[in-house]
Amino acid sequence: MIRSQHVLILMLSLVSASRLLGKHLIKGKLDDVLDSSRDFPKHHSKAHEKVQAITLRYNKQATCDWPTGVCTYIYDPCPPGKERCPQNDDGCSLSTNHCCCNKQHRGEVSSKQTPPTPPTATCDWPTGVCSYIYDPCPPGKERCPQNDDGCPRPTNHCCCNERHRGEGESSFCFQSVYVRARTGDKILTHYSSGDPSLVFILANREKLTFELPGFLIERDEFEYEIPFSDEITSCVSLSEIDEIHLEHSGDDIEVQSISTSVTIGNQTEHQPLTSDPHLNKMLGPHWYKSARLTWAVEDTPSCGYGEPSCECNATAKSCTFNLVIDEIRTFASYQKLSVNNETKIALRAAKGVVFSFGDDGIPVPLTNGTTCSEYKNSNCTEPQFVDGKTYRLGIAVNGQIPGPTLIIHEGQEVLIRVHNELTSEGISIHWHGIHQKGTPWMDGVGQVTQCPIGPSSSFSYRYIARPSGTFWYHSHSGAQRTDGLYGALIVKENPRRLPNITKVLGDFQDLPGEHTLNLIDWQHEMSLDLLTQAIGGLGFYPDKRLGEVPTPDDEKYTSTVSFDNARIGPVPYFSGLINGKGRHSDVEYKKSRLSIFTVEEGETYRFRLVGAQGMYAYKFSIAGHKLTVVATDGYFVNPIKDVDYIILHTGERYDFLLHACNPESKINYVMQVETMESDNTADGPPYPSLGHFGEAILHYKQSDDSHYPDINVPSSIYKSIVKQLIPRKCDAENQCKAVNCPFLHFHSSYNITCVNVNEMLLLEPTPPAELPKREPDSDCENCSYIINFNFEGESGTASANGRNFILPAFPPQTQNKQFYANDGKCDLAINCNPPTPECSCAQVIDIPANKTIQLVFTNAGSARGVHPIHVHGHSFHVVYVGYPEYNDTTGFIENVNSDIHCEDAECTNPGCDPNACTRPRWANGGPPGGIAIHPKTVRKDTVQVPAGGYVVVNYLSDNPGYWFLHCHNELHQLQGMALIVKEGDYQKNHPKAMNKCGDFEISENEFLDFYFSSTFQKK
């Protein structure tokens, strides 16, 4: 087995390569090269000596199989990483013809200690079979996960590679790599002191290095096939390879071109891997020591208007998407700019047409005689009818709200070109859930990891698609996300993992382009308008028409509350959209458009929920159906069956399986999201819901269906579908089940049982290299923080530990020196109770690299509401959740959790609020004893922090960067409930070409010098 950093000396396998592949090497068949009767020209004497040495070293009579392989040759001396086999263990007589094996050896041919044939043991992680039982495991292998090897405990365990692959070949593993290259005439010697190497850099930064013998003939066409699977005992698939390099440290050579191809699994034909027909690089100690090769397989999926999803080819190594961000008005159709440019519209060319719904529910143009007056004209975009009521400005991605679902594959290199066509706003796009390991400057947070993309400007995001799962993309500049700048981002799992997943979950269809649901709470005015009303305590006056000034006679809106009496939203709920479609409560069903999701009876489907809401948590359900929750935030969990409700807040994602059993023998069922608002003014629980919904349709496919869902389920029958809705019965005998409750439990009168986030377990255990400890090292400075998210001061300003986050003038990730030279960084030593101007700043907390980090998110203080907290750059383990005390009679929050103590309670400063919590700490000097972590502890990137409670998360600081940490409630984050986590003292250099931003000032003397200057330059 080849370990990290070991060089594979392929010169030692030339005979084997010839026997297997019959390829040409050094302008002749390998057998001919090794024929000692062949004469070489005198100027090739050095090569002749090499070949003679090769011939003398090899003897085909010896075997050395540890544990089952065959060592075809005798080596003298042994290659690197190997040593002489013990006497009588190689099947050879001792003198010179010894077999060389790995550092621990045991043969199978003539050893006196040949092991007995063990019982067959399966070790399918994911698909292989481990034929032998070893105890202890051989070098480079480890014990398979418990119950994953099909063997009883305690001794006859199956041992697999570190990636837990058995000995059976996977259909996705590399078998051989074929190299073809041409050298130029700029070669200082015909043969150098070393051959070039082909280096595969894996996702975990492990290197697999293969020498390319005989490469250095001047003006030569070189061909060689690497027997990959013979040399590498572990399975390596395309998705696990980040980069491929050609390296050389010997005498200088010129490489004009090089290409590689690969056979995978049982395939016999080669697939293109890399292609550099015009490399034209000098390699060697005086030039380049390494040349990164270009992936040959690239894909640019069509992602134009009207395409709700765009999927990259699974065989492509890299994938390109083009996204255009535009202002549009809802209910309007726009003419496309040109046939050849599917992602731009003639927005400023006055060719749009507004539609409204007629009495029969059919869209009617307000203007006739233009191209777009015809509804669904292929030259025009489709109107975004949203909730059937709101005619307002929105932000579209490729002409639609939400943007198209982007579907890529685990390990692919992704290039997403974003062009900003907004009139006056800068943008940045965050790829929510992607760790951006090694590319922190691609995280997409304006003024933190990059400068915003200015109007009429473009920015290319490039990163590796990891981890896999359900993610999403959205604006991280201003309030653009809830105006439409968001969409789903799906990273499909490596197919090698699926057999082990379906072994537990059963078979299912995974169609993310058809079964991904983007949920959002839609408002009737722009999000920035709402922000400016909510910020600074101004409040919201729902009875006033848009634009009218409130008077003392107008009633100020009071926040609604949840079932535990926690606050929910500072502005009224308006309507809910699923994939950009919905119905306001004032609108007739036939004058709306709902999203339709089609299934076939008897099949099982994977559905994906994306919480894109601005403020409100949603409770999701499907009439007549039970759901099986199988994943959250990109990680599979042990299945939670018979689920009635899935609760998710903004930023969270949940995947579920739907068995399309058609329980009530209907064609259509209502899919519903409902806010967590309740009317708590009643005498006692159960308190009625306020009835704020969003709706979609689950449609069972019929034999006479068309390809268009709107034809199969016209809006004229929406009302009848809803009328057939049988209310879900939750009583003492038929308890309902809800997943991811934002509180400990529903009051018993609701008859709803909660499965909370800390009760979930991962389906696939976390690899040891990614698993943090239970608690940070005791001597680790800055490895633990307690962060309280609340509203402080007289105006109720959103804050983290009393500090109101203000975006810096310079992004610390890309303009680090300017960031630290600027005055806007928070001083963490000052007291922020009461708040002072210095408490409105860019708060940064430091954590060291490569340590276990423990963050405690608390929710204490006078204002009580759930906060969905998101950490960029990582998925964390939820190791503990502390809940408040609840009143047994009402179910309401009575007291905050006593594990957290706020030092503000003892404050005596003038203006100090003793109910604030700007300096939280453990009440008993440390965390409670219930904190635990193990390989199946659930992982997330966004978690709900219960009102009056706290959440403890652990992760490894293995990803240097400046990572944003914030509440994902749009208004809370924009008001300042955020901070930056600086991870590690050393940061990767960002691309030099990234745009710069920041402050500018010119002195009077400089101004006068330029003003009176007579120097002109032609530009």
PDB file of C-alpha atoms in Angstrom, residues 34 75 113 157 160 165 205 220 235 252 271 334 340 352 425 433 443 578 714 724 857 913 961 980 992:
ATOM      1  CA  LEU A  34      14.761  -5.443 -21.967  1.00  0.00           C
ATOM      2  CA  TYR A  75      14.927  -6.507  -6.005  1.00  0.00           C
ATOM      3  CA  GLN A 113       3.409 -19.681   9.681  1.00  0.00           C
ATOM      4  CA  HIS A 157     -12.989  -8.418  12.577  1.00  0.00           C
ATOM      5  CA  CYS A 160     -10.145  -2.255   5.651  1.00  0.00           C
ATOM      6  CA  ARG A 165     -12.962  -0.023   1.372  1.00  0.00           C
ATOM      7  CA  ARG A 205      -3.998  16.777   0.510  1.00  0.00           C
ATOM      8  CA  ASP A 220      10.104  12.348 -28.374  1.00  0.00           C
ATOM      9  CA  CYS A 235      -9.825   2.905  -4.076  1.00  0.00           C
ATOM     10  CA  ASP A 252      15.870  20.843 -17.362  1.00  0.00           C
ATOM     11  CA  GLN A 271     -11.838   8.480 -20.516  1.00  0.00           C
ATOM     12  CA  TYR A 334     -39.445  40.714 -20.344  1.00  0.00           C
ATOM     13  CA  ASN A 340     -27.554  33.372 -27.945  1.00  0.00           C
ATOM     14  CA  GLY A 352     -41.732  44.360 -20.725  1.00  0.00           C
ATOM     15  CA  GLU A 425     -26.285  47.947  -5.482  1.00  0.00           C
ATOM     16  CA  GLY A 433     -22.916  25.023   3.624  1.00  0.00           C
ATOM     17  CA  ASP A 443     -17.167  32.343   0.685  1.00  0.00           C
ATOM     18  CA  ILE A 578     -42.577  27.490  -2.250  1.00  0.00           C
ATOM     19  CA  PRO A 714     -54.698  23.760 -13.408  1.00  0.00           C
ATOM     20  CA  GLN A 724     -60.421  17.706   0.375  1.00  0.00           C
ATOM     21  CA  PHE A 857     -24.504  30.106  21.658  1.00  0.00           C
ATOM     22  CA  ASP A 913     -29.455  47.268  32.268  1.00  0.00           C
ATOM     23  CA  GLY A 961      -9.848  31.994   7.231  1.00  0.00           C
ATOM     24  CA  ILE A 980     -16.121  37.340  12.532  1.00  0.00           C
ATOM     25  CA  LYS A 992      -3.942  38.933  -6.515  1.00  0.00           C
TER      26      LYS A 992
END
